[in-house]
mmCIF file of C-alpha atoms in Angstrom:
data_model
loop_
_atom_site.group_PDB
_atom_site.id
_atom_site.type_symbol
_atom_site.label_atom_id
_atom_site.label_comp_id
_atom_site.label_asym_id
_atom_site.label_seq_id
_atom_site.Cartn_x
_atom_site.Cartn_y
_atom_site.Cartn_z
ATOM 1 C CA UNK A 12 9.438 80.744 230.508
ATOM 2 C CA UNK A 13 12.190 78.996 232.081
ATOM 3 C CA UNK A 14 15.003 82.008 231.490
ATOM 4 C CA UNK A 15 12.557 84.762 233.369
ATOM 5 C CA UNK A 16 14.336 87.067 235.125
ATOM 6 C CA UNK A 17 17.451 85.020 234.708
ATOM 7 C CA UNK A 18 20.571 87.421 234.714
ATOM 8 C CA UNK A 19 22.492 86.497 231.328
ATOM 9 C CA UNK A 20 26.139 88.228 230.639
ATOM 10 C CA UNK A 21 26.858 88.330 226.657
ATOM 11 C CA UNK A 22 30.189 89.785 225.646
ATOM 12 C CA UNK A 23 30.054 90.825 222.243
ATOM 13 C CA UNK A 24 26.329 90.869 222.484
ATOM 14 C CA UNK A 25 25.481 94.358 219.869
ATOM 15 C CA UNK A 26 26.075 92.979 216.998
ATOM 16 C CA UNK A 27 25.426 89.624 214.884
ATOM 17 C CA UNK A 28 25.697 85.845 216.798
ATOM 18 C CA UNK A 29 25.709 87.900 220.107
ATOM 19 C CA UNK A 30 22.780 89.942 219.106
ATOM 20 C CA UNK A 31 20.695 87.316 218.013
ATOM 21 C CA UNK A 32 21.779 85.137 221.550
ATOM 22 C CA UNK A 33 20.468 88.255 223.361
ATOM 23 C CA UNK A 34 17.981 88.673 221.591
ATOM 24 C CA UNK A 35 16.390 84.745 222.057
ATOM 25 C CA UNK A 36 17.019 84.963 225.909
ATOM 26 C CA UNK A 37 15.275 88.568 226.049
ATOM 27 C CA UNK A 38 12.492 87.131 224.176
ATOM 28 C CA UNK A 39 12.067 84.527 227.257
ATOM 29 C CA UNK A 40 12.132 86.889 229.818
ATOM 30 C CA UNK A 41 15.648 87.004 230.517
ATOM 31 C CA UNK A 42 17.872 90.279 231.330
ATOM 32 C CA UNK A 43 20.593 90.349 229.562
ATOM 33 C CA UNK A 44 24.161 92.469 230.578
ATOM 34 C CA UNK A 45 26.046 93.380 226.987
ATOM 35 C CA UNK A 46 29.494 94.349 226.517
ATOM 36 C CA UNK A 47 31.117 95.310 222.984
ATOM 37 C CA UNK A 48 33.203 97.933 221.747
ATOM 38 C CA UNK A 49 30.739 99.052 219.751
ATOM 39 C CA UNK A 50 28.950 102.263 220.395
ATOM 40 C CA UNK A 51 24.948 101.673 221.658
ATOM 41 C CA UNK A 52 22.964 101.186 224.356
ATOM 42 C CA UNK A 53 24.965 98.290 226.440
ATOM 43 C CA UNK A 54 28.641 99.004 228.082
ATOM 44 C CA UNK A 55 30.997 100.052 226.196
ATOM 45 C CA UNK A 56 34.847 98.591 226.607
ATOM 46 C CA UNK A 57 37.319 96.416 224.970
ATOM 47 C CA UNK A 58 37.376 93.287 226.559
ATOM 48 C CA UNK A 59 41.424 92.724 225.833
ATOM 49 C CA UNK A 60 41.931 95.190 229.078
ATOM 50 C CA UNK A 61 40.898 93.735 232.237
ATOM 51 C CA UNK A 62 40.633 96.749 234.010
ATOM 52 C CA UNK A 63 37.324 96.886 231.507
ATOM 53 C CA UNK A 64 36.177 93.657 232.376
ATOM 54 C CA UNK A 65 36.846 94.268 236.300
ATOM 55 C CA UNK A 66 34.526 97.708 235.770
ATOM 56 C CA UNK A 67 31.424 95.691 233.835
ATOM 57 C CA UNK A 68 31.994 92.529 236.336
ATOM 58 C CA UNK A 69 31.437 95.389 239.298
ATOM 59 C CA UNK A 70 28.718 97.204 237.326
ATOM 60 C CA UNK A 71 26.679 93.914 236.692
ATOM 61 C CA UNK A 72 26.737 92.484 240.178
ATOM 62 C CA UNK A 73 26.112 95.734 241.210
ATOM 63 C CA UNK A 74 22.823 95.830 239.558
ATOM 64 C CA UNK A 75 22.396 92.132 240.128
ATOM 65 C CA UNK A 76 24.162 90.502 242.969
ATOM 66 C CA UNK A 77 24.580 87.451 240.876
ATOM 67 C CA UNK A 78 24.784 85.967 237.374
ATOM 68 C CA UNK A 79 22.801 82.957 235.813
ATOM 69 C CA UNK A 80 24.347 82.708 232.553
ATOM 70 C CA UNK A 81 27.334 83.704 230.599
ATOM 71 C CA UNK A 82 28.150 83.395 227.460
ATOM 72 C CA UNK A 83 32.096 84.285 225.989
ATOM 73 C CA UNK A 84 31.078 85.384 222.568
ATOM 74 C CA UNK A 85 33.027 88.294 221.505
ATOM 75 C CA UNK A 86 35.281 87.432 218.215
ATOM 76 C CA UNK A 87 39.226 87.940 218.056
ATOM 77 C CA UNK A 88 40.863 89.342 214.827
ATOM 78 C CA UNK A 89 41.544 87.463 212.308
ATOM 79 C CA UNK A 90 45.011 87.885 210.870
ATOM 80 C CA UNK A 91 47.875 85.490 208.803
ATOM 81 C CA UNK A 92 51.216 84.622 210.211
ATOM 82 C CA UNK A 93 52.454 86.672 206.554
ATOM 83 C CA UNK A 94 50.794 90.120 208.025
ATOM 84 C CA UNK A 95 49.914 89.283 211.660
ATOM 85 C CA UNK A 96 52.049 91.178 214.240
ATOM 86 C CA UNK A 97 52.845 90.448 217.909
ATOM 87 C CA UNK A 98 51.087 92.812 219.219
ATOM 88 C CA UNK A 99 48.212 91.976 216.984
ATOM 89 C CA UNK A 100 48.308 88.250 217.872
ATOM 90 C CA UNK A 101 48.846 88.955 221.963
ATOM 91 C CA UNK A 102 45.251 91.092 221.151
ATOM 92 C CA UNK A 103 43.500 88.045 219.175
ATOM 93 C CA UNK A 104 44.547 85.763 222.222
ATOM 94 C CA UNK A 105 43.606 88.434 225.108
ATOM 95 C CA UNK A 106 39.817 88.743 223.649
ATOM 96 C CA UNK A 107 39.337 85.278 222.687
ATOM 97 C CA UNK A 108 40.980 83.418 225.436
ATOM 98 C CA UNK A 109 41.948 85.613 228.383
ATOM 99 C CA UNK A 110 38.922 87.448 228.604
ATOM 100 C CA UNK A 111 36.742 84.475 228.716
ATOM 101 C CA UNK A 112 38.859 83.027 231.560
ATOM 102 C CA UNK A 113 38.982 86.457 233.751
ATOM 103 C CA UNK A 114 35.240 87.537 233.081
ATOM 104 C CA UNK A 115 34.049 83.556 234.577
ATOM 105 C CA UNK A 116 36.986 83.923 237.353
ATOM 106 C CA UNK A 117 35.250 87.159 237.750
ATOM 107 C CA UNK A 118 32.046 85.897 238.016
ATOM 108 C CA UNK A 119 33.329 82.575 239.888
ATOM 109 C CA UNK A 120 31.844 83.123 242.984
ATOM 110 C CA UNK A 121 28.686 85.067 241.632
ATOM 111 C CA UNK A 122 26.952 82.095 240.121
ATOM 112 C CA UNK A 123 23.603 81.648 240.710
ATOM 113 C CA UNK A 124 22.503 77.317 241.353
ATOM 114 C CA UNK A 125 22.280 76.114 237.594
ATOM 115 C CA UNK A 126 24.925 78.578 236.313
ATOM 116 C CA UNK A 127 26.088 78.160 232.472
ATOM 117 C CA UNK A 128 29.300 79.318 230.612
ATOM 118 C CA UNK A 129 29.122 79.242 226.943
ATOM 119 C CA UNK A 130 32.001 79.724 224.946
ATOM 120 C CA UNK A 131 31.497 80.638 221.322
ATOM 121 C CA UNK A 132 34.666 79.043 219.059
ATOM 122 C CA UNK A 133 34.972 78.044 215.455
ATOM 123 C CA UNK A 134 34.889 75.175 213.699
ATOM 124 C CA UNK A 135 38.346 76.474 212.502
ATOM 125 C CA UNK A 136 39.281 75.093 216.588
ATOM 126 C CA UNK A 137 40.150 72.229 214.145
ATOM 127 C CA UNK A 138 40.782 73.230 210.492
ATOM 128 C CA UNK A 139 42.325 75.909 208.798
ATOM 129 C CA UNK A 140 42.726 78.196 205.646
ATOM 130 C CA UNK A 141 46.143 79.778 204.803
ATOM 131 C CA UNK A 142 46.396 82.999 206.732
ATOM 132 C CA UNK A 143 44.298 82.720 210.066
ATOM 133 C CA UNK A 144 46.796 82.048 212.669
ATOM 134 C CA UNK A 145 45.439 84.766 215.191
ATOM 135 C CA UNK A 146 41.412 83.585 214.901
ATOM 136 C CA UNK A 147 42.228 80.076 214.673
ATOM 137 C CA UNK A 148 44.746 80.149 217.565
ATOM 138 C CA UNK A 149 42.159 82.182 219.523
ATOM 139 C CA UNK A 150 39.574 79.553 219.099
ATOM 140 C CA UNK A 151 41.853 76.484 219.787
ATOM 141 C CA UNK A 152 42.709 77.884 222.912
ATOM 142 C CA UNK A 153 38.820 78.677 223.752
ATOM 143 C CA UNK A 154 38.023 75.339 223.304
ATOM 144 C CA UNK A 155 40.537 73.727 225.351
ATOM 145 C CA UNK A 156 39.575 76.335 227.868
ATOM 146 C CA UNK A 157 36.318 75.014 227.757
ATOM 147 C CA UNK A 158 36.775 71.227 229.215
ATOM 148 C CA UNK A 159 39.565 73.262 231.775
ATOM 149 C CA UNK A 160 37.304 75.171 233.418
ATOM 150 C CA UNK A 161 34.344 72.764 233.774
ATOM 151 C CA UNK A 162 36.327 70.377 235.683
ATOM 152 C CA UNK A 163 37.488 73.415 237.524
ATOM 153 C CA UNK A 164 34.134 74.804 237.979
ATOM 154 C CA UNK A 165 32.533 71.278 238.633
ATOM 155 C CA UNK A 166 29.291 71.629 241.081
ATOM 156 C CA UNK A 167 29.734 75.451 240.062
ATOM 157 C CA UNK A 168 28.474 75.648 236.929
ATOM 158 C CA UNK A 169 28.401 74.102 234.032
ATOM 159 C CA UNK A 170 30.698 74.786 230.988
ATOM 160 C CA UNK A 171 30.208 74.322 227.532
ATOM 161 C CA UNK A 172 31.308 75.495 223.771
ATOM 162 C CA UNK A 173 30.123 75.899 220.663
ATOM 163 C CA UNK A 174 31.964 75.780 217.457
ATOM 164 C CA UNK A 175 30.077 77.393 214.769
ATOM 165 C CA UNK A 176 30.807 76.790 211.191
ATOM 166 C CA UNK A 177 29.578 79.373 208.392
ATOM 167 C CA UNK A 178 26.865 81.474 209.548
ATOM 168 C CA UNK A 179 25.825 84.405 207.720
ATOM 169 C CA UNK A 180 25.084 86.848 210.238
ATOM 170 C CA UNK A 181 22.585 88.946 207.609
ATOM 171 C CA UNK A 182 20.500 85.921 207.113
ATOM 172 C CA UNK A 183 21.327 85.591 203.228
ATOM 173 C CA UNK A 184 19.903 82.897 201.648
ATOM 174 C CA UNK A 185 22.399 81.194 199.500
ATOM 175 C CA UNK A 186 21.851 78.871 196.347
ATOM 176 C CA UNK A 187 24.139 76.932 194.284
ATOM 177 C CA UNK A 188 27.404 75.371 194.634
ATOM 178 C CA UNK A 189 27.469 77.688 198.795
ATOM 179 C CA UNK A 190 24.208 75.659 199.590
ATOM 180 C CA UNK A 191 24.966 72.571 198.399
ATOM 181 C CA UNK A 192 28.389 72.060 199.614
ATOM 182 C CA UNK A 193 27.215 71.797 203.329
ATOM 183 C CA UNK A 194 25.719 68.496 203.786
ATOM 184 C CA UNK A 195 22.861 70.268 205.707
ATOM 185 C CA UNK A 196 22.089 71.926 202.376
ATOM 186 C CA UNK A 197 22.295 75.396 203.228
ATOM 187 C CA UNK A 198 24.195 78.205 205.071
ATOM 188 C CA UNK A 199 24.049 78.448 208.519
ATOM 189 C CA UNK A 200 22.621 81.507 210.302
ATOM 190 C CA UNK A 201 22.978 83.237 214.149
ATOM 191 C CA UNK A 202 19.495 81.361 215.124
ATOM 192 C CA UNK A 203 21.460 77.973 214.627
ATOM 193 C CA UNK A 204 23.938 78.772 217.066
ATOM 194 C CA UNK A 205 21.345 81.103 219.674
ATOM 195 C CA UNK A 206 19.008 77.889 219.734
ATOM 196 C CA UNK A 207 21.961 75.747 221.300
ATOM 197 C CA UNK A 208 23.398 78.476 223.400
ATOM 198 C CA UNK A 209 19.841 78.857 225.283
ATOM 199 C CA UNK A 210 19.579 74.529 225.146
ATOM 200 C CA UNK A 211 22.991 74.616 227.208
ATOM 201 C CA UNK A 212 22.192 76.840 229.502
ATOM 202 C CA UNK A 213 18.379 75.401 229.787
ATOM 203 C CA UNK A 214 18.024 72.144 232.690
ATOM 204 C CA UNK A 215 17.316 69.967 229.678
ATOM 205 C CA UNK A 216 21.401 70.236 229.525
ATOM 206 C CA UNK A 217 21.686 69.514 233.096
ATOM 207 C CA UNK A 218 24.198 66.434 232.517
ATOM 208 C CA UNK A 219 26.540 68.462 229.439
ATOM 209 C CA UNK A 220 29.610 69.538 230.717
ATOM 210 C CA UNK A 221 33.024 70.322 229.205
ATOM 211 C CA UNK A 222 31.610 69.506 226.179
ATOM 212 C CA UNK A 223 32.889 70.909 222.557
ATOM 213 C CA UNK A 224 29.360 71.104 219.674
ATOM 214 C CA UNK A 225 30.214 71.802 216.315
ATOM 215 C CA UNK A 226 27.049 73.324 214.499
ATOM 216 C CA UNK A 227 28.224 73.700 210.686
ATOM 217 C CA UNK A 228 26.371 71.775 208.753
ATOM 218 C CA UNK A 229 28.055 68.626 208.474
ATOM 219 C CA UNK A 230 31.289 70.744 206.718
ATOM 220 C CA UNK A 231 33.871 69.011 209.464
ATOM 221 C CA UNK A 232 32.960 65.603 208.979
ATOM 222 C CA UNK A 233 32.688 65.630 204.997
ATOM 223 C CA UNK A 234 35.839 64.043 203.270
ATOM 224 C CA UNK A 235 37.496 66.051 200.396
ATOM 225 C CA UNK A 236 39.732 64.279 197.824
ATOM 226 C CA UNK A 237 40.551 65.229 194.461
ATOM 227 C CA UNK A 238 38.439 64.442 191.700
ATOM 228 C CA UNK A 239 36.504 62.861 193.960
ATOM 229 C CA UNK A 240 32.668 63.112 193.808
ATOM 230 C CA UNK A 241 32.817 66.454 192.467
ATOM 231 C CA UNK A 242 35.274 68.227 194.424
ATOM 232 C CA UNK A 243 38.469 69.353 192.241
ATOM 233 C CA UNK A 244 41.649 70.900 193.315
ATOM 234 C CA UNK A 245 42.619 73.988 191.602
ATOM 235 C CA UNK A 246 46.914 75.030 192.739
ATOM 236 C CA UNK A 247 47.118 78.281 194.730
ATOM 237 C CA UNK A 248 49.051 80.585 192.899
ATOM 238 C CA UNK A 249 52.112 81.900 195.472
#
């Protein structure tokens, strides 16, 4: 079991993709350190103050000494540039970019040898739907992040993101026009994206660095044109 006893930080981890990465690296042995704002059995704090992130960095070195793996999961809000406010924005951009930054500067000098960081994006890092500035700004800047810190972090450890596309996080099975949109012929699910978080943080990934994977299916690469094999554009009504 090549994670036992490895020391893995999730933030995010209580609930849906972070669960499910927990979950995979428990199930090799690993011990993993959560942080959500949900209420449960992990520590509890919002991730947008970093006098939060300072106490869980303390508490897990504490315990620990040292980190193996850590993986920037925890999802900003989601909000449209018609009902977004400041405030609201500033938040998206503190979870989903600034926390990831201060938790690894945090961690920095904590790494164990073979150290990962795994940053969790979107596929919407480079596509959009009408009212998402605050998500997709979030994960733009993640991803950009990303290739930053490796070279910053080079012989450190290694950094990485993923950029999921749809994944139903309650494992529904879809059929129909859902399924066979993706060229992968179905909906994705938290496993897809858990299997490559443990891969990059695994020695088999020993030469990825700064590198951006996009796990939806094919979605990003299909080409859409009206009347076009299928696809048909019906107006938005403003």
């Amino acid at each position: 079991m090549e994670f036992r006893d490895k020391i893995v930080v999730i933030t995010g981890g209580a609930h849906g993709i972070g669960a499910c990465i927990a979950e995979e690296f428990a199930r090799e042995g690993a011990v993993c350190e959560i942080i959500d704002i949900r209420e449960g059995d992990h520590f509890v704090g919002d991730i947008s103050d970093s006098k939060v992130l300072e106490a869980f960095a303390a508490e897990v070195l504490g315990k620990h000494g040292h980190v193996d793996y850590l993986v920037n999961n925890a999802a900003p809000l989601m909000k449209g540039i018609s009902s977004c406010s400041h405030e609201e924005f500033m938040n998206a951009l503190a979870v989903g970019v600034a926390a990831p930054f201060y938790l690894t500067k945090l961690f920095m000098n904590h790494f164990a040898d073979g150290a990962s960081v795994v940053n969790i994006s979107s596929s919407r890092d480079r596509m959009s739907m009408p009212e998402t500035e605050s998500y997709t700004a979030a994960k733009g800047g993640i991803s950009a992040l990303t290739h930053a810190m490796a070279m910053s972090l080079a012989g450190v450890a290694r950094v990485n993101s993923i950029s999921p596309g749809w994944i139903d996080t309650d494992y529904t099975i879809y059929e129909g026009p859902d399924a066979k949109q993706q060229p992968a012929g179905r909906v994705g699910n938290p496993k897809d994206i858990a299997n490559m978080v443990l891969f990059l943080c695994s020695d088999k990934a020993g030469f990825i660095t700064g590198e951006n994977i996009c796990i939806d299916g094919g979605m990003t690469r299909q080409m859409i044109y009206h009347d076009e094999h299928g696809w048909k554009l019906e107006d938005r009504l403003h």
